Amino acid sequence: MGETPEILWSHPQLAAAVARDDWGTVFRTYRKLTGLSQTKLGERVGLVQPDVSDIERGRRRVTSAEVQQRIVAGLGIPGTLQEAGAGAAAGQTPVSGLALPSAMPDGDLMLRVAGAVDSSRRVDAATLDWLDRLLAEHRRAEDQIGSRPLVTVMRRQLDTVVDLYAGARGPLADRVVRLAAEHAQFLAWMAQDQDDTAAALSWYDRSHEWALEAGDADMAATTLNMKAHMAWSKGRADRCVRLAEASRWSAPGTSLGVQGHAVQMAARGHALGGESDEARRLLDEAQDIISRAAEHPEDEPVWMYFYDETWFTLQRGMAAMHLRDWHTAVDHLTVGLDALPDDYRRDKTWYRTCLAHALAASGESARSATVAMASVPDAADIGRPHSWNELHTTAAVLIRQGAKEGRLLIGLLREHD
C-alpha cells in the first residue's frame, strides 16, 4: 500500500464512517483506496472473507468491542478519528462538510394533506401555476449553487403548498397533492446530495405516497429511480437493480424519459456488481429509449429537464468506471462534459472529479492532476461531500501508483478544507 496512514485516513468518507461506527463503509472505502481484496483486508483485521462481505453489505453489524479493536489496529485508524467518533456520539458533528440542517418530514405534514387543517382559503389555478414556476426556478438554481442554500426555503415552500390543500376542491386538490409530491422529491434529492440518507429516504417515501394519491405515475416511478440511485451511491448493487426494476413494473404508463432512467439505473447496478454483459445490454436499451424520448420532449415531466443524451453519455462513463474500463470511461466523460452546459455547475464539478479518477486509474497521472486541481474550488464550494470524496479518492489512486501529483493534490485539498 503506497499511502501513508495520515493521507489515507484524511479521506472524508473514511473519517465520517469511522465517526459513526459504519464499518461496512469503512471496509468498502478502505478497499477502494488501497486496492485490497476482501480476503486481504480480512487478514489484517482477523476476519474471514465471508464475514468481510457480510459487513460490507450490511448483513452483519460489528457490535463486539474486541472485533472493533482488531479493525482499528489492523487498519491503523488514528486515535484522533476515534475521538471524533466519541464526539459524534455526544452530539457533535465530526466532519463539518457533512453537516445538514434537519430536513426530515414530520407527521404533521401527512395530517394536513389529509385534510386535518381547517382553512377557508380558496385555491385557484393561477396560484398553483405560480408555485409550479417557482419550483422550476429553484430546481435550476440548485444546478448552479448546490443544495445547501435551498433546503430551508424549500421546506417552507412545501409547508405553503400543503397548507393550501384544505382550501382546494376537485381537480385543484389533486394538483396540490401532485405539487406536494414534487416538492418532497426535490427535498429528498437535496438530502441525498448532502449524504443525509435517512432524510432522503423519508422524503422519497412521502413523495411516492403523495404521487400515488394524485395518480402521478411518472413521479411514483421517479422516486423509485432515485432510491435506486441512492443504493448505487452506497455500493448496494443488488438493491439498485431491484428498485430500478420495480420502477418499471409498478408504475406502467410512464414517460419514455422516466422509463429510460429506470433502465440505465438497472444498468449501473449491474455494472457496480461487475456484470458487464447485462450492464451493456441495458445501457443499449436505455440509449434507444432516451433517443425516442428526445423526439418528443413535451411529453416528459418537468423535473426530467436535465435528462438527455448528454446526461446519458456521462452515465455510460460512470458504468464504465465500475467495470474498470478506464479508457472507455475517460472517453464518455470527456465527451459528456464538453457538451454539458455551464449552467450545470454542480454536475460539471461531479463529473470532472470522476474524470480525474478515471484518468488516474488509466495511468494518465499528469492529466488527472490537472483536471482534479482545477475542480477543487468548485468541489469545496458546492461539491461536498460527493465531489470532495472523489477528489480524495483520486489522490489516493495517484499516491498508490507512486505519482508525485497525488501528494500535490492532497496539499491543495487541505488548503481548501
Tab-separated table of C-alpha atoms in Angstrom:
chain	number	residue	atom	x	y	z
A	1	MET	CA	0.000	0.000	0.000
A	2	GLY	CA	1.544	3.288	-1.148
A	3	GLU	CA	-0.470	5.673	1.016
A	4	THR	CA	0.797	6.762	4.398
A	5	PRO	CA	-1.817	6.296	7.166
A	6	GLU	CA	-2.113	10.066	7.612
A	7	ILE	CA	-3.016	10.634	3.972
A	8	LEU	CA	-5.264	7.581	3.713
A	9	TRP	CA	-7.342	8.488	6.751
A	10	SER	CA	-7.678	12.100	5.645
A	11	HIS	CA	-10.292	10.878	3.158
A	12	PRO	CA	-13.541	12.488	4.425
A	13	GLN	CA	-15.711	9.460	3.639
A	14	LEU	CA	-13.464	7.216	5.729
A	15	ALA	CA	-13.346	9.760	8.552
A	16	ALA	CA	-17.129	10.122	8.615
A	17	ALA	CA	-17.671	6.348	8.513
A	18	VAL	CA	-15.350	5.776	11.486
A	19	ALA	CA	-17.072	8.570	13.405
A	20	ARG	CA	-20.464	6.857	13.095
A	21	ASP	CA	-19.114	3.284	13.511
A	22	ASP	CA	-20.211	2.423	9.969
A	23	TRP	CA	-17.770	-0.435	9.462
A	24	GLY	CA	-19.312	-1.563	6.184
A	25	THR	CA	-18.491	1.803	4.605
A	26	VAL	CA	-15.059	1.756	6.273
A	27	PHE	CA	-14.287	-1.604	4.656
A	28	ARG	CA	-15.619	-0.666	1.205
A	29	THR	CA	-13.890	2.712	1.104
A	30	TYR	CA	-10.621	1.374	2.523
A	31	ARG	CA	-10.518	-1.350	-0.127
A	32	LYS	CA	-11.367	1.135	-2.875
A	33	LEU	CA	-8.486	3.376	-1.827
A	34	THR	CA	-5.919	0.642	-1.256
A	35	GLY	CA	-6.903	-1.925	-3.894
A	36	LEU	CA	-7.086	-4.688	-1.282
A	37	SER	CA	-9.329	-7.713	-1.792
A	38	GLN	CA	-11.853	-8.728	0.862
A	39	THR	CA	-9.586	-11.650	1.721
A	40	LYS	CA	-6.523	-9.463	2.257
A	41	LEU	CA	-8.480	-6.947	4.316
A	42	GLY	CA	-9.832	-9.804	6.417
A	43	GLU	CA	-6.298	-10.971	7.125
A	44	ARG	CA	-5.456	-7.526	8.509
A	45	VAL	CA	-8.420	-7.424	10.904
A	46	GLY	CA	-8.749	-11.106	11.792
A	47	LEU	CA	-11.928	-11.880	9.811
A	48	VAL	CA	-12.605	-14.394	7.078
A	49	GLN	CA	-13.693	-13.168	3.646
A	50	PRO	CA	-17.412	-14.080	4.034
A	51	ASP	CA	-17.564	-12.005	7.231
A	52	VAL	CA	-15.975	-9.021	5.473
A	53	SER	CA	-18.512	-9.390	2.668
A	54	ASP	CA	-21.447	-9.538	5.101
A	55	ILE	CA	-20.247	-6.440	6.935
A	56	GLU	CA	-19.819	-4.514	3.671
A	57	ARG	CA	-23.329	-5.491	2.521
A	58	GLY	CA	-24.937	-4.589	5.843
A	59	ARG	CA	-25.875	-8.203	6.606
A	60	ARG	CA	-23.776	-8.210	9.751
A	61	ARG	CA	-23.147	-5.458	12.271
A	62	VAL	CA	-19.918	-5.094	14.220
A	63	THR	CA	-21.032	-4.857	17.851
A	64	SER	CA	-18.178	-6.654	19.600
A	65	ALA	CA	-15.658	-4.294	21.201
A	66	GLU	CA	-12.968	-6.901	20.611
A	67	VAL	CA	-13.685	-7.030	16.860
A	68	GLN	CA	-13.772	-3.242	16.670
A	69	GLN	CA	-10.375	-3.076	18.358
A	70	ARG	CA	-8.984	-5.563	15.827
A	71	ILE	CA	-10.296	-3.408	12.979
A	72	VAL	CA	-8.800	-0.242	14.477
A	73	ALA	CA	-5.422	-1.899	14.986
A	74	GLY	CA	-5.397	-3.812	11.703
A	75	LEU	CA	-6.283	-0.818	9.555
A	76	GLY	CA	-4.219	1.686	11.529
A	77	ILE	CA	-7.126	4.008	12.307
A	78	PRO	CA	-5.735	7.146	14.009
A	79	GLY	CA	-6.805	7.861	17.553
A	80	THR	CA	-7.992	11.333	16.534
A	81	LEU	CA	-10.706	9.780	14.366
A	82	GLN	CA	-11.883	7.577	17.214
A	83	GLU	CA	-12.105	10.669	19.425
A	84	ALA	CA	-14.161	12.353	16.706
A	85	GLY	CA	-16.473	9.378	16.778
A	86	ALA	CA	-16.941	9.791	20.514
A	87	GLY	CA	-17.727	13.457	19.881
A	88	ALA	CA	-20.357	12.476	17.345
A	89	ALA	CA	-21.967	10.187	19.885
A	90	ALA	CA	-22.180	13.184	22.209
A	91	GLY	CA	-23.987	15.194	19.554
A	92	GLN	CA	-21.046	16.932	17.891
A	93	THR	CA	-20.576	16.897	14.108
A	94	PRO	CA	-17.325	15.024	13.274
A	95	VAL	CA	-16.951	16.374	9.721
A	96	SER	CA	-18.215	19.894	9.172
A	97	GLY	CA	-18.591	19.359	5.438
A	98	LEU	CA	-21.303	16.766	6.040
A	99	ALA	CA	-23.485	18.946	8.269
A	100	LEU	CA	-27.037	19.455	7.010
A	101	PRO	CA	-29.937	21.328	8.598
A	102	SER	CA	-32.595	18.927	9.835
A	103	ALA	CA	-34.803	18.163	6.849
A	104	MET	CA	-36.820	15.135	7.953
A	105	PRO	CA	-40.534	15.198	7.140
A	106	ASP	CA	-42.795	15.387	10.171
A	107	GLY	CA	-46.028	13.562	10.793
A	108	ASP	CA	-47.991	16.798	10.797
A	109	LEU	CA	-47.473	17.137	7.044
A	110	MET	CA	-49.440	13.964	6.353
A	111	LEU	CA	-52.262	15.027	8.635
A	112	ARG	CA	-52.511	18.391	6.926
A	113	VAL	CA	-52.549	16.997	3.408
A	114	ALA	CA	-55.232	14.530	4.513
A	115	GLY	CA	-57.478	17.457	5.396
A	116	ALA	CA	-56.854	17.868	9.121
A	117	VAL	CA	-56.244	21.599	8.716
A	118	ASP	CA	-59.387	23.667	8.582
A	119	SER	CA	-58.948	26.577	6.178
A	120	SER	CA	-61.347	28.927	4.498
A	121	ARG	CA	-58.805	29.997	1.874
A	122	ARG	CA	-59.733	29.094	-1.661
A	123	VAL	CA	-57.113	27.934	-4.120
A	124	ASP	CA	-57.116	28.933	-7.770
A	125	ALA	CA	-55.227	27.625	-10.793
A	126	ALA	CA	-53.176	30.833	-11.120
A	127	THR	CA	-51.687	30.340	-7.635
A	128	LEU	CA	-50.698	26.766	-8.438
A	129	ASP	CA	-49.243	27.831	-11.788
A	130	TRP	CA	-47.074	30.344	-9.952
A	131	LEU	CA	-45.884	27.668	-7.469
A	132	ASP	CA	-45.066	25.361	-10.390
A	133	ARG	CA	-42.874	28.060	-11.932
A	134	LEU	CA	-41.235	28.833	-8.593
A	135	LEU	CA	-40.307	25.172	-8.071
A	136	ALA	CA	-38.865	25.004	-11.594
A	137	GLU	CA	-36.713	28.067	-10.870
A	138	HIS	CA	-35.433	26.534	-7.651
A	139	ARG	CA	-34.517	23.319	-9.453
A	140	ARG	CA	-32.421	25.266	-11.946
A	141	ALA	CA	-30.884	27.354	-9.178
A	142	GLU	CA	-29.809	24.172	-7.389
A	143	ASP	CA	-27.953	23.077	-10.525
A	144	GLN	CA	-25.854	26.222	-10.227
A	145	ILE	CA	-25.444	26.863	-6.488
A	146	GLY	CA	-25.918	23.419	-4.978
A	147	SER	CA	-28.436	22.179	-2.442
A	148	ARG	CA	-27.294	23.718	0.837
A	149	PRO	CA	-28.703	27.238	0.385
A	150	LEU	CA	-32.102	25.897	-0.685
A	151	VAL	CA	-33.016	23.285	1.931
A	152	THR	CA	-34.709	25.659	4.377
A	153	VAL	CA	-36.535	27.714	1.771
A	154	MET	CA	-37.840	24.586	0.014
A	155	ARG	CA	-39.133	23.140	3.279
A	156	ARG	CA	-41.035	26.382	3.910
A	157	GLN	CA	-42.341	26.337	0.372
A	158	LEU	CA	-43.633	22.795	0.864
A	159	ASP	CA	-45.370	23.923	4.048
A	160	THR	CA	-47.131	26.580	1.989
A	161	VAL	CA	-48.227	24.036	-0.620
A	162	VAL	CA	-49.562	21.622	1.984
A	163	ASP	CA	-51.471	24.379	3.763
A	164	LEU	CA	-53.305	25.084	0.504
A	165	TYR	CA	-54.829	21.612	0.445
A	166	ALA	CA	-57.668	22.367	2.845
A	167	GLY	CA	-58.860	25.169	0.573
A	168	ALA	CA	-58.638	23.180	-2.674
A	169	ARG	CA	-61.564	21.495	-4.352
A	170	GLY	CA	-61.929	18.920	-7.125
A	171	PRO	CA	-59.092	18.803	-9.680
A	172	LEU	CA	-57.264	21.584	-7.835
A	173	ALA	CA	-56.945	19.327	-4.783
A	174	ASP	CA	-55.228	16.702	-6.951
A	175	ARG	CA	-52.890	19.372	-8.296
A	176	VAL	CA	-51.929	20.412	-4.758
A	177	VAL	CA	-51.088	16.818	-3.811
A	178	ARG	CA	-49.093	16.399	-7.022
A	179	LEU	CA	-47.212	19.626	-6.323
A	180	ALA	CA	-46.502	18.456	-2.770
A	181	ALA	CA	-45.093	15.206	-4.189
A	182	GLU	CA	-42.764	17.191	-6.463
A	183	HIS	CA	-41.533	19.330	-3.568
A	184	ALA	CA	-40.927	16.262	-1.407
A	185	GLN	CA	-38.968	14.608	-4.228
A	186	PHE	CA	-36.808	17.725	-4.583
A	187	LEU	CA	-36.177	17.822	-0.828
A	188	ALA	CA	-35.244	14.129	-0.981
A	189	TRP	CA	-32.751	14.804	-3.751
A	190	MET	CA	-31.158	17.660	-1.793
A	191	ALA	CA	-30.823	15.461	1.296
A	192	GLN	CA	-29.316	12.742	-0.895
A	193	ASP	CA	-26.911	15.264	-2.400
A	194	GLN	CA	-25.680	16.037	1.119
A	195	ASP	CA	-25.426	12.323	2.012
A	196	ASP	CA	-28.253	12.516	4.566
A	197	THR	CA	-29.617	9.073	3.748
A	198	ALA	CA	-32.294	8.889	6.434
A	199	ALA	CA	-33.873	12.213	5.443
A	200	ALA	CA	-33.670	11.365	1.748
A	201	LEU	CA	-35.395	8.007	2.173
A	202	SER	CA	-38.126	9.578	4.297
A	203	TRP	CA	-38.785	12.295	1.746
A	204	TYR	CA	-38.797	9.813	-1.147
A	205	ASP	CA	-41.334	7.687	0.734
A	206	ARG	CA	-43.511	10.746	1.338
A	207	SER	CA	-43.237	11.817	-2.294
A	208	HIS	CA	-44.083	8.307	-3.510
A	209	GLU	CA	-47.213	8.133	-1.356
A	210	TRP	CA	-48.439	11.540	-2.474
A	211	ALA	CA	-47.712	10.693	-6.111
A	212	LEU	CA	-49.839	7.555	-5.835
A	213	GLU	CA	-52.631	9.554	-4.203
A	214	ALA	CA	-52.509	12.100	-7.033
A	215	GLY	CA	-52.338	9.404	-9.715
A	216	ASP	CA	-48.939	10.639	-10.916
A	217	ALA	CA	-47.204	7.523	-12.272
A	218	ASP	CA	-44.179	9.490	-13.504
A	219	MET	CA	-43.387	10.852	-10.038
A	220	ALA	CA	-44.074	7.495	-8.340
A	221	ALA	CA	-41.586	5.827	-10.694
A	222	THR	CA	-39.082	8.670	-10.349
A	223	THR	CA	-38.924	8.233	-6.574
A	224	LEU	CA	-38.016	4.560	-7.086
A	225	ASN	CA	-35.406	5.510	-9.694
A	226	MET	CA	-33.847	7.958	-7.245
A	227	LYS	CA	-33.877	5.382	-4.469
A	228	ALA	CA	-32.024	3.123	-6.905
A	229	HIS	CA	-29.527	5.943	-7.442
A	230	MET	CA	-29.039	6.208	-3.689
A	231	ALA	CA	-28.455	2.449	-3.418
A	232	TRP	CA	-25.912	2.714	-6.224
A	233	SER	CA	-24.117	5.558	-4.454
A	234	LYS	CA	-23.856	3.403	-1.328
A	235	GLY	CA	-22.383	0.460	-3.239
A	236	ARG	CA	-25.516	-1.707	-2.994
A	237	ALA	CA	-25.682	-3.172	-6.496
A	238	ASP	CA	-28.499	-5.679	-5.907
A	239	ARG	CA	-30.779	-3.122	-4.273
A	240	CYS	CA	-30.096	-0.656	-7.075
A	241	VAL	CA	-31.200	-3.214	-9.681
A	242	ARG	CA	-34.293	-4.272	-7.727
A	243	LEU	CA	-35.534	-0.719	-7.214
A	244	ALA	CA	-34.948	0.179	-10.865
A	245	GLU	CA	-36.871	-2.906	-11.965
A	246	ALA	CA	-39.673	-2.048	-9.511
A	247	SER	CA	-39.932	1.363	-11.137
A	248	ARG	CA	-40.701	-0.307	-14.466
A	249	TRP	CA	-43.308	-2.840	-13.383
A	250	SER	CA	-45.012	-0.955	-10.536
A	251	ALA	CA	-45.752	2.254	-12.459
A	252	PRO	CA	-46.881	1.381	-16.014
A	253	GLY	CA	-47.613	4.140	-18.488
A	254	THR	CA	-44.714	6.364	-17.503
A	255	SER	CA	-42.971	8.650	-19.986
A	256	LEU	CA	-40.146	7.359	-22.153
A	257	GLY	CA	-37.667	9.513	-20.234
A	258	VAL	CA	-38.700	8.041	-16.889
A	259	GLN	CA	-38.534	4.537	-18.369
A	260	GLY	CA	-35.072	5.226	-19.783
A	261	HIS	CA	-33.976	6.499	-16.379
A	262	ALA	CA	-35.077	3.228	-14.775
A	263	VAL	CA	-33.275	1.104	-17.378
A	264	GLN	CA	-29.991	2.995	-17.076
A	265	MET	CA	-30.186	2.770	-13.275
A	266	ALA	CA	-30.548	-1.015	-13.571
A	267	ALA	CA	-27.565	-0.995	-15.933
A	268	ARG	CA	-25.458	0.948	-13.435
A	269	GLY	CA	-26.450	-1.515	-10.711
A	270	HIS	CA	-25.260	-4.418	-12.841
A	271	ALA	CA	-22.054	-2.529	-13.659
A	272	LEU	CA	-21.474	-1.910	-9.961
A	273	GLY	CA	-21.832	-5.656	-9.415
A	274	GLY	CA	-19.320	-6.398	-12.179
A	275	GLU	CA	-21.918	-7.884	-14.527
A	276	SER	CA	-20.586	-6.367	-17.735
A	277	ASP	CA	-22.764	-8.164	-20.306
A	278	GLU	CA	-26.059	-7.291	-18.610
A	279	ALA	CA	-24.887	-3.747	-17.906
A	280	ARG	CA	-24.001	-3.135	-21.541
A	281	ARG	CA	-27.222	-4.729	-22.803
A	282	LEU	CA	-29.323	-2.469	-20.592
A	283	LEU	CA	-27.286	0.605	-21.494
A	284	ASP	CA	-28.018	-0.062	-25.157
A	285	GLU	CA	-31.716	-0.485	-24.329
A	286	ALA	CA	-31.713	2.758	-22.354
A	287	GLN	CA	-29.961	4.537	-25.214
A	288	ASP	CA	-32.780	3.561	-27.575
A	289	ILE	CA	-35.490	4.687	-25.142
A	290	ILE	CA	-33.792	8.008	-24.453
A	291	SER	CA	-33.329	8.693	-28.168
A	292	ARG	CA	-37.060	8.188	-28.700
A	293	ALA	CA	-37.851	10.388	-25.701
A	294	ALA	CA	-35.754	13.182	-27.202
A	295	GLU	CA	-38.098	13.273	-30.219
A	296	HIS	CA	-40.996	14.434	-28.009
A	297	PRO	CA	-39.584	16.406	-25.043
A	298	GLU	CA	-43.024	17.928	-24.455
A	299	ASP	CA	-44.222	14.522	-23.211
A	300	GLU	CA	-41.727	14.443	-20.350
A	301	PRO	CA	-42.487	15.597	-16.790
A	302	VAL	CA	-40.952	18.944	-15.913
A	303	TRP	CA	-38.450	17.533	-13.417
A	304	MET	CA	-36.809	15.457	-16.185
A	305	TYR	CA	-35.493	18.610	-17.903
A	306	PHE	CA	-31.876	17.527	-17.345
A	307	TYR	CA	-32.313	14.063	-18.819
A	308	ASP	CA	-30.996	13.942	-22.370
A	309	GLU	CA	-28.381	12.160	-24.437
A	310	THR	CA	-25.561	14.265	-22.989
A	311	TRP	CA	-26.505	13.198	-19.484
A	312	PHE	CA	-26.784	9.592	-20.640
A	313	THR	CA	-23.287	9.719	-22.152
A	314	LEU	CA	-21.999	10.704	-18.717
A	315	GLN	CA	-23.852	7.762	-17.186
A	316	ARG	CA	-22.154	5.425	-19.645
A	317	GLY	CA	-18.895	6.808	-18.353
A	318	MET	CA	-19.905	6.041	-14.772
A	319	ALA	CA	-20.845	2.462	-15.700
A	320	ALA	CA	-17.502	2.010	-17.464
A	321	MET	CA	-15.721	3.135	-14.292
A	322	HIS	CA	-17.447	0.394	-12.299
A	323	LEU	CA	-16.425	-2.132	-14.932
A	324	ARG	CA	-12.858	-0.803	-14.648
A	325	ASP	CA	-12.880	0.023	-18.340
A	326	TRP	CA	-10.982	3.192	-17.640
A	327	HIS	CA	-10.216	4.329	-21.178
A	328	THR	CA	-13.867	3.993	-22.211
A	329	ALA	CA	-14.859	5.898	-19.062
A	330	VAL	CA	-12.460	8.711	-19.960
A	331	ASP	CA	-13.875	8.903	-23.485
A	332	HIS	CA	-17.531	9.068	-22.392
A	333	LEU	CA	-16.906	11.502	-19.539
A	334	THR	CA	-14.850	13.797	-21.759
A	335	VAL	CA	-17.500	13.897	-24.480
A	336	GLY	CA	-20.310	14.401	-21.960
A	337	LEU	CA	-18.526	17.182	-20.105
A	338	ASP	CA	-17.731	19.015	-23.326
A	339	ALA	CA	-21.456	19.057	-24.168
A	340	LEU	CA	-22.788	19.806	-20.672
A	341	PRO	CA	-23.813	23.490	-20.324
A	342	ASP	CA	-22.065	25.623	-17.724
A	343	ASP	CA	-25.471	26.154	-16.062
A	344	TYR	CA	-24.999	22.707	-14.518
A	345	ARG	CA	-22.171	23.785	-12.258
A	346	ARG	CA	-22.799	21.153	-9.592
A	347	ASP	CA	-22.973	18.303	-12.110
A	348	LYS	CA	-19.949	19.531	-14.039
A	349	THR	CA	-17.980	19.530	-10.800
A	350	TRP	CA	-19.024	15.971	-10.013
A	351	TYR	CA	-18.268	14.554	-13.454
A	352	ARG	CA	-14.932	16.368	-13.641
A	353	THR	CA	-13.856	14.710	-10.397
A	354	CYS	CA	-14.979	11.361	-11.836
A	355	LEU	CA	-12.949	12.080	-14.979
A	356	ALA	CA	-9.911	12.846	-12.813
A	357	HIS	CA	-10.366	9.478	-11.073
A	358	ALA	CA	-10.715	7.616	-14.400
A	359	LEU	CA	-7.626	9.348	-15.799
A	360	ALA	CA	-5.608	8.419	-12.716
A	361	ALA	CA	-6.729	4.795	-12.930
A	362	SER	CA	-5.838	4.688	-16.631
A	363	GLY	CA	-2.294	5.846	-15.854
A	364	GLU	CA	-2.594	9.456	-17.042
A	365	SER	CA	-1.409	10.988	-13.782
A	366	ALA	CA	-0.434	14.425	-15.106
A	367	ARG	CA	-3.747	14.965	-16.917
A	368	SER	CA	-5.641	13.578	-13.919
A	369	ALA	CA	-3.956	16.042	-11.580
A	370	THR	CA	-4.691	18.956	-13.935
A	371	VAL	CA	-8.409	18.110	-14.054
A	372	ALA	CA	-8.581	17.402	-10.318
A	373	MET	CA	-6.819	20.557	-9.204
A	374	ALA	CA	-8.995	22.714	-11.447
A	375	SER	CA	-12.044	21.125	-9.784
A	376	VAL	CA	-11.006	21.797	-6.187
A	377	PRO	CA	-12.566	25.291	-5.751
A	378	ASP	CA	-15.990	24.225	-7.051
A	379	ALA	CA	-15.836	20.944	-5.143
A	380	ALA	CA	-15.089	22.840	-1.938
A	381	ASP	CA	-17.909	25.280	-2.626
A	382	ILE	CA	-20.822	23.143	-3.871
A	383	GLY	CA	-19.436	19.623	-4.307
A	384	ARG	CA	-19.327	18.322	-0.750
A	385	PRO	CA	-19.430	15.545	0.127
A	386	HIS	CA	-19.521	13.573	-3.147
A	387	SER	CA	-17.134	15.517	-5.404
A	388	TRP	CA	-14.871	16.182	-2.442
A	389	ASN	CA	-14.692	12.460	-1.650
A	390	GLU	CA	-13.954	11.659	-5.294
A	391	LEU	CA	-11.007	14.059	-5.302
A	392	HIS	CA	-9.585	12.364	-2.224
A	393	THR	CA	-10.070	9.011	-3.932
A	394	THR	CA	-8.212	10.306	-6.993
A	395	ALA	CA	-5.350	11.469	-4.789
A	396	ALA	CA	-5.197	8.025	-3.165
A	397	VAL	CA	-5.030	6.319	-6.572
A	398	LEU	CA	-2.210	8.622	-7.680
A	399	ILE	CA	-0.265	8.078	-4.463
A	400	ARG	CA	-0.730	4.305	-4.708
A	401	GLN	CA	0.798	4.485	-8.186
A	402	GLY	CA	3.756	6.467	-6.859
A	403	ALA	CA	2.795	9.628	-8.769
A	404	LYS	CA	4.028	12.855	-7.159
A	405	GLU	CA	0.819	14.561	-8.300
A	406	GLY	CA	-1.113	12.696	-5.603
A	407	ARG	CA	0.585	14.487	-2.735
A	408	LEU	CA	0.258	17.819	-4.538
A	409	LEU	CA	-3.479	17.227	-4.830
A	410	ILE	CA	-3.751	16.272	-1.154
A	411	GLY	CA	-1.961	19.502	-0.218
A	412	LEU	CA	-4.388	21.569	-2.311
A	413	LEU	CA	-7.385	19.796	-0.776
A	414	ARG	CA	-6.091	20.580	2.705
A	415	GLU	CA	-5.741	24.257	1.785
A	416	HIS	CA	-9.450	24.343	0.874
A	417	ASP	CA	-10.683	22.189	3.769
